[in-house]
PDB file of C-alpha atoms in Angstrom:
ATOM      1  CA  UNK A   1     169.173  67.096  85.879  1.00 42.00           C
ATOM      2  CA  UNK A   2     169.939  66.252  89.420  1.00 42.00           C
ATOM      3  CA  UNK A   3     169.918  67.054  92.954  1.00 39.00           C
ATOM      4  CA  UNK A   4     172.106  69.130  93.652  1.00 39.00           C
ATOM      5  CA  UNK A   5     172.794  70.520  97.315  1.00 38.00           C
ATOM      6  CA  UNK A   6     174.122  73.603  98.511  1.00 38.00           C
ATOM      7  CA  UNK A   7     174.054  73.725 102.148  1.00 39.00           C
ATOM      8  CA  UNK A   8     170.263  74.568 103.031  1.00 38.00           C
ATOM      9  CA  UNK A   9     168.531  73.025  99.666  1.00 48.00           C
ATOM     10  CA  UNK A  10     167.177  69.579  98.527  1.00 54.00           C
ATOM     11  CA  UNK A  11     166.133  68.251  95.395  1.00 53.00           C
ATOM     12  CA  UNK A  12     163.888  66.104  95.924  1.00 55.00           C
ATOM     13  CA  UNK A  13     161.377  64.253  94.394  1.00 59.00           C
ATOM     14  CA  UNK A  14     159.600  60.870  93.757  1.00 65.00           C
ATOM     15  CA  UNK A  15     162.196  59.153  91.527  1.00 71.00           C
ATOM     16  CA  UNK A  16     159.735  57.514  89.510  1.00 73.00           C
ATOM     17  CA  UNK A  17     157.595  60.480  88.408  1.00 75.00           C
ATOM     18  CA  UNK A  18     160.860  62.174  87.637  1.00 71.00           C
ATOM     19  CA  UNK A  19     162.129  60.116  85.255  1.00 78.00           C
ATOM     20  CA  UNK A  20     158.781  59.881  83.540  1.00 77.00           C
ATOM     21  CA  UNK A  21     158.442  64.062  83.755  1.00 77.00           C
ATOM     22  CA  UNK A  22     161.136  64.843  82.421  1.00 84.00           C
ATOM     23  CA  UNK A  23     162.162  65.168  79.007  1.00 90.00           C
ATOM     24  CA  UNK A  24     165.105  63.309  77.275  1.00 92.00           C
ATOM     25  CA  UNK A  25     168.200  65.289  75.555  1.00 97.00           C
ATOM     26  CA  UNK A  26     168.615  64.871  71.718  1.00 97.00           C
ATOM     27  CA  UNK A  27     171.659  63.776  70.040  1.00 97.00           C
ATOM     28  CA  UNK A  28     171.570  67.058  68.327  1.00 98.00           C
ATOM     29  CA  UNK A  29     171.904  69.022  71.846  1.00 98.00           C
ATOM     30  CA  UNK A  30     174.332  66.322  73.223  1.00 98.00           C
ATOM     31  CA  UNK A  31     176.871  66.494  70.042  1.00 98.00           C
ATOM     32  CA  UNK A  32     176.779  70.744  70.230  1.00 98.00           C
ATOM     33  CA  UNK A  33     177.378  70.739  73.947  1.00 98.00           C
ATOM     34  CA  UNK A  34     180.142  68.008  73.625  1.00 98.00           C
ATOM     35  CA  UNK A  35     181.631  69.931  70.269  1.00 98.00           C
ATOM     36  CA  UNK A  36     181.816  73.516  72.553  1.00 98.00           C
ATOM     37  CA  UNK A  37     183.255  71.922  75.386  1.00 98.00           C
ATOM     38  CA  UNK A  38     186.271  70.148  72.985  1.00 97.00           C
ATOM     39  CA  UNK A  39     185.214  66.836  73.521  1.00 98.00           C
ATOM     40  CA  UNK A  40     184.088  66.497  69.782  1.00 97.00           C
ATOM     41  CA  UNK A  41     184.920  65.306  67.060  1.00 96.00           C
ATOM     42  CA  UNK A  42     187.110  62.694  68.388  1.00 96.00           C
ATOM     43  CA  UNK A  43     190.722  63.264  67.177  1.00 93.00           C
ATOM     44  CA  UNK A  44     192.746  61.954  70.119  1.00 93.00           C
ATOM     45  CA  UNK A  45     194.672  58.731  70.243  1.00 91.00           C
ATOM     46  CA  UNK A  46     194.764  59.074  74.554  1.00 93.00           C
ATOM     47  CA  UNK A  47     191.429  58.965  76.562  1.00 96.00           C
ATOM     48  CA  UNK A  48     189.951  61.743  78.470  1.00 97.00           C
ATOM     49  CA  UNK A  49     188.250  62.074  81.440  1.00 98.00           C
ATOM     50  CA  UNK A  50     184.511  63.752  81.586  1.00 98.00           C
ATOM     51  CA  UNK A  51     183.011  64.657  85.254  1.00 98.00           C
ATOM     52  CA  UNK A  52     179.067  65.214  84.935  1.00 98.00           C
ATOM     53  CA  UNK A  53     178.339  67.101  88.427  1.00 98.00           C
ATOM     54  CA  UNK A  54     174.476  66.805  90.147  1.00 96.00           C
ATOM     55  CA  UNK A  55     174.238  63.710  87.717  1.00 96.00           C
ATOM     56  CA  UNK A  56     171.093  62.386  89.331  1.00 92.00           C
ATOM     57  CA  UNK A  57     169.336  59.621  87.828  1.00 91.00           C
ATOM     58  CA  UNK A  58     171.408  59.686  84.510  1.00 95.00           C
ATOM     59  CA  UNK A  59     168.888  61.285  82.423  1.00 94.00           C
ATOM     60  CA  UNK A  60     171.759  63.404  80.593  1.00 97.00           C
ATOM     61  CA  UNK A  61     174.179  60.518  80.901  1.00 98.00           C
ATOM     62  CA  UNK A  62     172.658  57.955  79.342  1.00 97.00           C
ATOM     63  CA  UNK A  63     172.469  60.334  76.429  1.00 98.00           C
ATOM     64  CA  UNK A  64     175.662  61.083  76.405  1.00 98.00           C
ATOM     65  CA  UNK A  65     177.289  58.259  76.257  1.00 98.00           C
ATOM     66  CA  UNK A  66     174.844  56.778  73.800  1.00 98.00           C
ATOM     67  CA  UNK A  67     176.612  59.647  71.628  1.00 98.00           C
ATOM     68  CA  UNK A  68     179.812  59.225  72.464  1.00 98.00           C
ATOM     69  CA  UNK A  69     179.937  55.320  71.770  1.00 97.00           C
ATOM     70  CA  UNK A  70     178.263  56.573  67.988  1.00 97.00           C
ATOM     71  CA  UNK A  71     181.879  58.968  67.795  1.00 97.00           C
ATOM     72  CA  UNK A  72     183.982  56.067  68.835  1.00 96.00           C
ATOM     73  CA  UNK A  73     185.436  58.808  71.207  1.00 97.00           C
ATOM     74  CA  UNK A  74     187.540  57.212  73.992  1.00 97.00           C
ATOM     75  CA  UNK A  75     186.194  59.126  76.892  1.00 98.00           C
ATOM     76  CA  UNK A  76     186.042  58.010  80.728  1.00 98.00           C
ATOM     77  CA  UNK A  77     182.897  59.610  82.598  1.00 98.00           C
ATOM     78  CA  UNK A  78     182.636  60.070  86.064  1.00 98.00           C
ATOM     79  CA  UNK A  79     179.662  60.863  87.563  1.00 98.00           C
ATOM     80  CA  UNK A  80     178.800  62.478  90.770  1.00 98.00           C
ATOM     81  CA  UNK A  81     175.742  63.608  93.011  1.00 96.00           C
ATOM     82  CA  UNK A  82     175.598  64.792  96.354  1.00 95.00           C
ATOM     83  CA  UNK A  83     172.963  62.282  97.302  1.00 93.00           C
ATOM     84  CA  UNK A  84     173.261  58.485  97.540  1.00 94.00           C
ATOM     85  CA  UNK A  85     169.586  57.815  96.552  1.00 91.00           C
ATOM     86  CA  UNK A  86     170.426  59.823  93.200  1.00 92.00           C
ATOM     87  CA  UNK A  87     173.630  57.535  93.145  1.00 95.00           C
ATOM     88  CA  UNK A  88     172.119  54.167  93.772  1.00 94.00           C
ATOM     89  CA  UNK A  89     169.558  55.198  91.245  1.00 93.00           C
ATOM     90  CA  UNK A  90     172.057  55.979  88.975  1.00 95.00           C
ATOM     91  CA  UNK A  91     173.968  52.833  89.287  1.00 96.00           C
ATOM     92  CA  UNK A  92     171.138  50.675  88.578  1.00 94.00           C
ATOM     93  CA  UNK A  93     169.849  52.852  85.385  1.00 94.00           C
ATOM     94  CA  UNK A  94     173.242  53.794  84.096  1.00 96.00           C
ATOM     95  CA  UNK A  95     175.527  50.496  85.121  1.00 94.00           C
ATOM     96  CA  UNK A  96     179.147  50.507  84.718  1.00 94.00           C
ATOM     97  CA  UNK A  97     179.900  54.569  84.940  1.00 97.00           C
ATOM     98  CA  UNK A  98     181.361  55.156  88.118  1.00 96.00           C
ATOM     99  CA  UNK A  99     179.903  57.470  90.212  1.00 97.00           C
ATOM    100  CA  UNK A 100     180.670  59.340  93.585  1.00 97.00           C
ATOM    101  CA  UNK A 101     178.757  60.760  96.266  1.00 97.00           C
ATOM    102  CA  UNK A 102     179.837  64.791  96.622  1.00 97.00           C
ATOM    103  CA  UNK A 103     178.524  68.165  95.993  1.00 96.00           C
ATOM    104  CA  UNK A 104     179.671  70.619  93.521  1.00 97.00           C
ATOM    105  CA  UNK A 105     181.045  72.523  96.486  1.00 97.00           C
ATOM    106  CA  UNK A 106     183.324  69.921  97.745  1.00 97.00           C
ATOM    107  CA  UNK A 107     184.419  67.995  94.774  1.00 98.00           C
ATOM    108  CA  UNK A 108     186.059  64.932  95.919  1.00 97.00           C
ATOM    109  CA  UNK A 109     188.895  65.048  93.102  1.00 98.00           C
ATOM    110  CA  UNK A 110     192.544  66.262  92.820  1.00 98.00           C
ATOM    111  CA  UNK A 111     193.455  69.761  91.581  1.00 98.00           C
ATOM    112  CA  UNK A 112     193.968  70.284  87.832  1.00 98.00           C
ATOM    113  CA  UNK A 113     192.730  66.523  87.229  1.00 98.00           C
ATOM    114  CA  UNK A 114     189.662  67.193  84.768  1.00 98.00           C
ATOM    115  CA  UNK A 115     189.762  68.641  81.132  1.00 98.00           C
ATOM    116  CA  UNK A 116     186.150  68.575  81.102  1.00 98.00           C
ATOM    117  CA  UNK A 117     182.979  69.227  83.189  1.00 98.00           C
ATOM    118  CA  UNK A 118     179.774  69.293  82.913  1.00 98.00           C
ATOM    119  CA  UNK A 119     176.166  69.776  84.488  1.00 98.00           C
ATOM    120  CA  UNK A 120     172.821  69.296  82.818  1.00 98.00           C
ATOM    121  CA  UNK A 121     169.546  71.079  84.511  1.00 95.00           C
ATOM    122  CA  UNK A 122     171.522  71.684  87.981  1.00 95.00           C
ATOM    123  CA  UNK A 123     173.821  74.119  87.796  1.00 96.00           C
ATOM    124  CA  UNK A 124     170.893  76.648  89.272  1.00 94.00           C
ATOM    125  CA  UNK A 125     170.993  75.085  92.236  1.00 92.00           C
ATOM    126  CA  UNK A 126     174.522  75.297  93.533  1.00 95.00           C
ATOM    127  CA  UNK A 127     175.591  78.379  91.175  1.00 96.00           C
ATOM    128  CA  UNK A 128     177.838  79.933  94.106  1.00 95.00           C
ATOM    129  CA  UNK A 129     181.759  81.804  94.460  1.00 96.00           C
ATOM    130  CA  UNK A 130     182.504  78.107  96.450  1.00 97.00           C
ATOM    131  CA  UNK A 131     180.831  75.914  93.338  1.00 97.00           C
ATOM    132  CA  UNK A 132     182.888  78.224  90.824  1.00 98.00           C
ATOM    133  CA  UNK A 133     186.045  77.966  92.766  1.00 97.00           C
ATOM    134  CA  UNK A 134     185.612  74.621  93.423  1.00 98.00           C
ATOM    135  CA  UNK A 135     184.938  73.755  89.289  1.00 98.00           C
ATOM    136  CA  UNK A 136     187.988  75.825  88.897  1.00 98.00           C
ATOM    137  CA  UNK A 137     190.058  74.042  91.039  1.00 98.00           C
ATOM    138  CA  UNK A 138     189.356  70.292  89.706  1.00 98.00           C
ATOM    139  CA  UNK A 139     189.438  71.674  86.375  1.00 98.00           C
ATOM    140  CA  UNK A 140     192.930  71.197  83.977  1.00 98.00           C
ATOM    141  CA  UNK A 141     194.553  74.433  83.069  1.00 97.00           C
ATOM    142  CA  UNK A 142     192.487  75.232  79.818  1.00 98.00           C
ATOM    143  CA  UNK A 143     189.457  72.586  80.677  1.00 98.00           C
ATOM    144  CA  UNK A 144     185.983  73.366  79.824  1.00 98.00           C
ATOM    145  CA  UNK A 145     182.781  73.926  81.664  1.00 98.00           C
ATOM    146  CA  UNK A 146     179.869  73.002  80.040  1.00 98.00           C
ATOM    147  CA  UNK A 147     175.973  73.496  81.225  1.00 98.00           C
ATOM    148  CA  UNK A 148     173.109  72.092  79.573  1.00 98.00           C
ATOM    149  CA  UNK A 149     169.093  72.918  80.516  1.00 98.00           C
ATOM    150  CA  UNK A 150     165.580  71.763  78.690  1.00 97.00           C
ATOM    151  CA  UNK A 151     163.178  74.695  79.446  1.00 96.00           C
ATOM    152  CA  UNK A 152     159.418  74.599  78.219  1.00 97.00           C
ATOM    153  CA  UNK A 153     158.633  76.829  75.418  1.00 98.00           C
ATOM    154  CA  UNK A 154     156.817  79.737  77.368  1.00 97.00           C
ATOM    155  CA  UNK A 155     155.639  81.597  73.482  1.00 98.00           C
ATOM    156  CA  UNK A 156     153.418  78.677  73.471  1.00 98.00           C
ATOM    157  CA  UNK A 157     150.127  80.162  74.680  1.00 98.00           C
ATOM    158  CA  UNK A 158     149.049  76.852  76.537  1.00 98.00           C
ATOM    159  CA  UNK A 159     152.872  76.143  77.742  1.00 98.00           C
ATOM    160  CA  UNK A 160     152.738  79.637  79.631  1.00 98.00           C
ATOM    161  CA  UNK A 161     149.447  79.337  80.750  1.00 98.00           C
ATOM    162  CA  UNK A 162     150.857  76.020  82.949  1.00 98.00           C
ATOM    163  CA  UNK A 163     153.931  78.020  83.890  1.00 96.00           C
ATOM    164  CA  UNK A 164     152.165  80.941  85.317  1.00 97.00           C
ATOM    165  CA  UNK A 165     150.641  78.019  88.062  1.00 97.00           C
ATOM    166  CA  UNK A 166     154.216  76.768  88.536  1.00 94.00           C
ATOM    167  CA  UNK A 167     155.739  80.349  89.073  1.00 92.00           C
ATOM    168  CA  UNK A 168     154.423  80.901  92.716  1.00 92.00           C
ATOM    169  CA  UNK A 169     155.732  77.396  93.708  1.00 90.00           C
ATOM    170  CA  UNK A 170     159.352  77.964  92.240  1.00 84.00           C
ATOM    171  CA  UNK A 171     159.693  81.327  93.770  1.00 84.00           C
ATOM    172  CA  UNK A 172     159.530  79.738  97.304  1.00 79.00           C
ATOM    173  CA  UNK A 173     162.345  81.156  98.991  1.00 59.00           C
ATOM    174  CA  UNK A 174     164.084  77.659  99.169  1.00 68.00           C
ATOM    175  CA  UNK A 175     164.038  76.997  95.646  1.00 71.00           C
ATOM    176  CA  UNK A 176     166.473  78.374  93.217  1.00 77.00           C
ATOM    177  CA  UNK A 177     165.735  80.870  90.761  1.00 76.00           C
ATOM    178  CA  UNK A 178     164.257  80.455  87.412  1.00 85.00           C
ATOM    179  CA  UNK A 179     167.887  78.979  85.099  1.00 92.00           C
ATOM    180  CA  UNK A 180     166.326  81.509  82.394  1.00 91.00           C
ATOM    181  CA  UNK A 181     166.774  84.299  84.270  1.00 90.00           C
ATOM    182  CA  UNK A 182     170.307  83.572  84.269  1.00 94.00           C
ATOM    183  CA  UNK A 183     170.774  85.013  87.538  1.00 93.00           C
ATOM    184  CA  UNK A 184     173.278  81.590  88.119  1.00 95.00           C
ATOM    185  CA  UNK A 185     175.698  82.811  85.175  1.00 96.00           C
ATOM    186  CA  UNK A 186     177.170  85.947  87.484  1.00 95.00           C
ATOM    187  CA  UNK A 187     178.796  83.093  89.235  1.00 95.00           C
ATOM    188  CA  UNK A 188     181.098  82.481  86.643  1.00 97.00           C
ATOM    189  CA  UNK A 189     181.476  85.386  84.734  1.00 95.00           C
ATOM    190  CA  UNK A 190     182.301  87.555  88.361  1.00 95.00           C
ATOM    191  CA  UNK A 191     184.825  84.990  89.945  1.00 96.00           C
ATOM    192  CA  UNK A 192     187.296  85.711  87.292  1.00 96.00           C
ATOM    193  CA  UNK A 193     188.322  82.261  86.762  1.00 97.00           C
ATOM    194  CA  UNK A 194     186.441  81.881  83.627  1.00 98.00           C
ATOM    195  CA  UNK A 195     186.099  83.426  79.851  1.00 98.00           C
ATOM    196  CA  UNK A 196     182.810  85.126  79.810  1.00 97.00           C
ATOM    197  CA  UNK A 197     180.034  82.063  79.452  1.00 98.00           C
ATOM    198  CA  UNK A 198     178.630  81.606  76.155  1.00 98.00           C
ATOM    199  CA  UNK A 199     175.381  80.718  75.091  1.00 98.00           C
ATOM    200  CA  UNK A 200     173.248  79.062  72.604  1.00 98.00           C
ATOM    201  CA  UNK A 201     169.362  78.364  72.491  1.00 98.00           C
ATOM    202  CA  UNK A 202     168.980  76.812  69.014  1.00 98.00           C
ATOM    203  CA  UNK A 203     168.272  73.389  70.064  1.00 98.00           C
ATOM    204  CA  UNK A 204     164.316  71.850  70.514  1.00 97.00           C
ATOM    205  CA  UNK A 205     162.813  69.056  71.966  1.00 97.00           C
ATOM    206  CA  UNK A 206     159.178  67.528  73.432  1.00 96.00           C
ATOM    207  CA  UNK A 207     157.712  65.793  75.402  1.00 95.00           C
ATOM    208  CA  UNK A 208     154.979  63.570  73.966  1.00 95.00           C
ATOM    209  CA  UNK A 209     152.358  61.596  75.153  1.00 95.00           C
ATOM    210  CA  UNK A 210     148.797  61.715  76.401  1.00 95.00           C
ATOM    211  CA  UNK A 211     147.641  63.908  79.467  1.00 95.00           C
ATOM    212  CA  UNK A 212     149.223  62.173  82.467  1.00 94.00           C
ATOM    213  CA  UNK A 213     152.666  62.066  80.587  1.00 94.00           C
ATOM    214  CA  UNK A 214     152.089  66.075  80.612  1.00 96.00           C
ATOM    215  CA  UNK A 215     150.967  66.096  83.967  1.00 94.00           C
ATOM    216  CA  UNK A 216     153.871  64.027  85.086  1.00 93.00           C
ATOM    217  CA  UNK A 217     156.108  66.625  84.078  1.00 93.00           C
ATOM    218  CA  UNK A 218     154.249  69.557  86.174  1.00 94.00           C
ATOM    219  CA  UNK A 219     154.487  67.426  89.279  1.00 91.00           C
ATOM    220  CA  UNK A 220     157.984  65.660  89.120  1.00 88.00           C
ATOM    221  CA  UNK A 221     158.818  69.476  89.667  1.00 88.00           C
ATOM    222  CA  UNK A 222     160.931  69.880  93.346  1.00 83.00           C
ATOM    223  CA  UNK A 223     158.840  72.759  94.066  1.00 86.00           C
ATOM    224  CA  UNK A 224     155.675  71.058  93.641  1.00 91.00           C
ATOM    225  CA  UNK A 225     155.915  67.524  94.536  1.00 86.00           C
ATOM    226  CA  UNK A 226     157.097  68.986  98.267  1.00 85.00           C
ATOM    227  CA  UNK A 227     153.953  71.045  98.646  1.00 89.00           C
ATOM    228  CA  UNK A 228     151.177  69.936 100.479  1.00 93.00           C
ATOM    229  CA  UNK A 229     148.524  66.978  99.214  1.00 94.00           C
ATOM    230  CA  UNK A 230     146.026  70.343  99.122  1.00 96.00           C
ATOM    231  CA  UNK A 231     148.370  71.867  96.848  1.00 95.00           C
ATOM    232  CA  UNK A 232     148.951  69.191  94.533  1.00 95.00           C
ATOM    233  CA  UNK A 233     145.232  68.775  94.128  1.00 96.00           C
ATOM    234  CA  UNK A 234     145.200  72.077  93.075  1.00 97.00           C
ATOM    235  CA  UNK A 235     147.442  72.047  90.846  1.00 96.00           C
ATOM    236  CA  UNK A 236     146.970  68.791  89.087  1.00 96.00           C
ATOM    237  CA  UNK A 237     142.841  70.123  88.983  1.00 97.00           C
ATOM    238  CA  UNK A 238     144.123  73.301  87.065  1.00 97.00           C
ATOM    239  CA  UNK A 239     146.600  71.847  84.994  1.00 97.00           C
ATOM    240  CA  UNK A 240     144.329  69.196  83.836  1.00 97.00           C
ATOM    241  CA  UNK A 241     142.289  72.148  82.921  1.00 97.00           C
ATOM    242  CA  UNK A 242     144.468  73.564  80.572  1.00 98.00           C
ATOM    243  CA  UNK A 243     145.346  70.214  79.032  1.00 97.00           C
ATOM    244  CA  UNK A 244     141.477  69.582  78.472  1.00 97.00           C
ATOM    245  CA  UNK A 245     139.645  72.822  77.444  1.00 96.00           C
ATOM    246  CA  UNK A 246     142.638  75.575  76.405  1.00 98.00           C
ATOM    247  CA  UNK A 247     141.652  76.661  72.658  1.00 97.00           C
ATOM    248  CA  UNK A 248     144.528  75.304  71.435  1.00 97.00           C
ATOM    249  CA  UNK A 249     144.425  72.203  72.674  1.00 97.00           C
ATOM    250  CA  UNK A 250     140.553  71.259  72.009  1.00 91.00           C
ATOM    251  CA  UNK A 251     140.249  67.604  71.072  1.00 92.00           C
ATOM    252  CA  UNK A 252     144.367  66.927  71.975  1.00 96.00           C
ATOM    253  CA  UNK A 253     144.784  63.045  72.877  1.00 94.00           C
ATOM    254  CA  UNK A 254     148.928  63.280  71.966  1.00 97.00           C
ATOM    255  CA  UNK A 255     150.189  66.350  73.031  1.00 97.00           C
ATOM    256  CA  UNK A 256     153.632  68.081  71.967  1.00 97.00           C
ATOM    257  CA  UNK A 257     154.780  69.672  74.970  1.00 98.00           C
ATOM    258  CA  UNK A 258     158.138  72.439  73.147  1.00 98.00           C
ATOM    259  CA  UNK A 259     161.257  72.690  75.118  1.00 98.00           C
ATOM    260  CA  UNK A 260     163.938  74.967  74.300  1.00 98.00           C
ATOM    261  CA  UNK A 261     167.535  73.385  74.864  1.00 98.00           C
ATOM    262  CA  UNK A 262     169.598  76.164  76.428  1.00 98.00           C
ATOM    263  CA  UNK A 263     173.702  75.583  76.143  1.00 98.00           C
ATOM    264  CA  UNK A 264     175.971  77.348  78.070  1.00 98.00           C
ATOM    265  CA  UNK A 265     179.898  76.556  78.278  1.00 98.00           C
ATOM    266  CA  UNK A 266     183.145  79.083  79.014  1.00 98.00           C
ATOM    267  CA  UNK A 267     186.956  77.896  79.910  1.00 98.00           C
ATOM    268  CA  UNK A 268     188.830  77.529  82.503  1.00 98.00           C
ATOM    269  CA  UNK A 269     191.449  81.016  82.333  1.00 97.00           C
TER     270      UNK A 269
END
């Protein structure tokens, strides 16, 4: 995930508690994504170049090119956030990548430069007709746009019961809205610059640890971590009640917290 800015919104967070909170990407979600967007398998003699937008600390980075120095596949990634804290961050966690300092709506890049982009738990915030274009533009003729999110398991009883305390803080009227309502994908699919996105939810994941590891993930959340010191009492007090006495969870000291891995890509037309 990542920052991501469009005009009038912030990500922001405390760094720290983010890259506790939230939860890593598995090889197996990092090889599909890279297979639909044409990167694998590797069967180029030449190098290409890979742009992560909204990179942020490198949580998705760091995974990826863990997976693409296990292919042996000759790619150069650039990354890119629209806010230097996110990119200092990311220099020190993820050293020698370069990265830039732009948003998705002003990509600081030549036209028809990129065969490949990609965003991982972002594209939500920016998803706009000036992001799309802009994607577009940068893009190769051909090139691939790839999107990659890890949303909590809501059929989990006790995984829904913490979402429905989250839900009135993401619905703020400054956040963006809910990546599973998809809302984001009419970007693409109405610009007419794209094939039709595709879409595949087969992936899982967790989070493990003991209760503040699951707490960290509740508060590392934009929404809630800019609320007020009231509010975050609140809302660590009633998540900690979930985590302690929900039926399910009686006498938990690891818990499994389920993500779905949601992968979206389409092509450049």
């Amino acid at each position: 995930m990542a920052d991501a800015v469009s005009g009038l919104r912030k990500f922001t967070t405390d760094l720290s508690l983010y890259e506790k909170g939230r939860p890593e990407y598995t090889q197996e979600s990092v090889k599909f994504l890279l297979n639909r967007v044409g990167v694998l398998p590797w069967d180029r003699k030449e190098s290409i170049k890979l742009l992560e937008i909204a990179s942020g600390t490198g949580k998705f980075t760091r995974a990826m090119v863990k997976v693409l120095e296990g292919e042996k596949a000759n790619v150069e990634v650039i990354a890119s956030d629209s806010q230097e804290v996110m990119c200092d961050t990311f220099r020190r966690l993820v050293p020698g990548i370069e990265v830039h300092r732009f948003p998705a709506e002003k990509i600081a890049l030549p036209d028809e430069s990129i065969p490949v982009i990609i965003c991982a738990q972002s594209f939500h915030w920016f998803a706009s007709e000036k992001s799309a274009a802009e994607i577009c533009r940068v893009l190769k003729p051909g090139g691939k746009y790839g999107m990659i999110w890890n949303h909590r398991d809501l059929s989990v009883p006790w995984v829904r019961a913490m979402q429905d305390i989250v839900d009135p803080f993401v619905r703020q009227k400054d956040m963006p809205g809910d990546p599973r309502e998809l809302k984001w994908m009419e970007s693409l699919n109405s610009s007419g610059k794209f094939t039709s996105v595709e879409r595949d939810t087969s992936c899982r994941t967790y989070v493990e640890g003991n209760i503040d590891r699951i707490m960290s993930v509740i508060m590392c959340i934009s929404a809630i971590s800019q609320s007020s010191e009231e509010k975050i009492a609140m809302v660590k007090s009633e998540i900690s009640d979930i985590l302690l006495n929900h039926p399910d969870l009686k006498g938990t000291q690891v818990y499994k917290l389920p993500y779905i891995t949601d992968i979206c890509w389409c092509t450049k037309l």
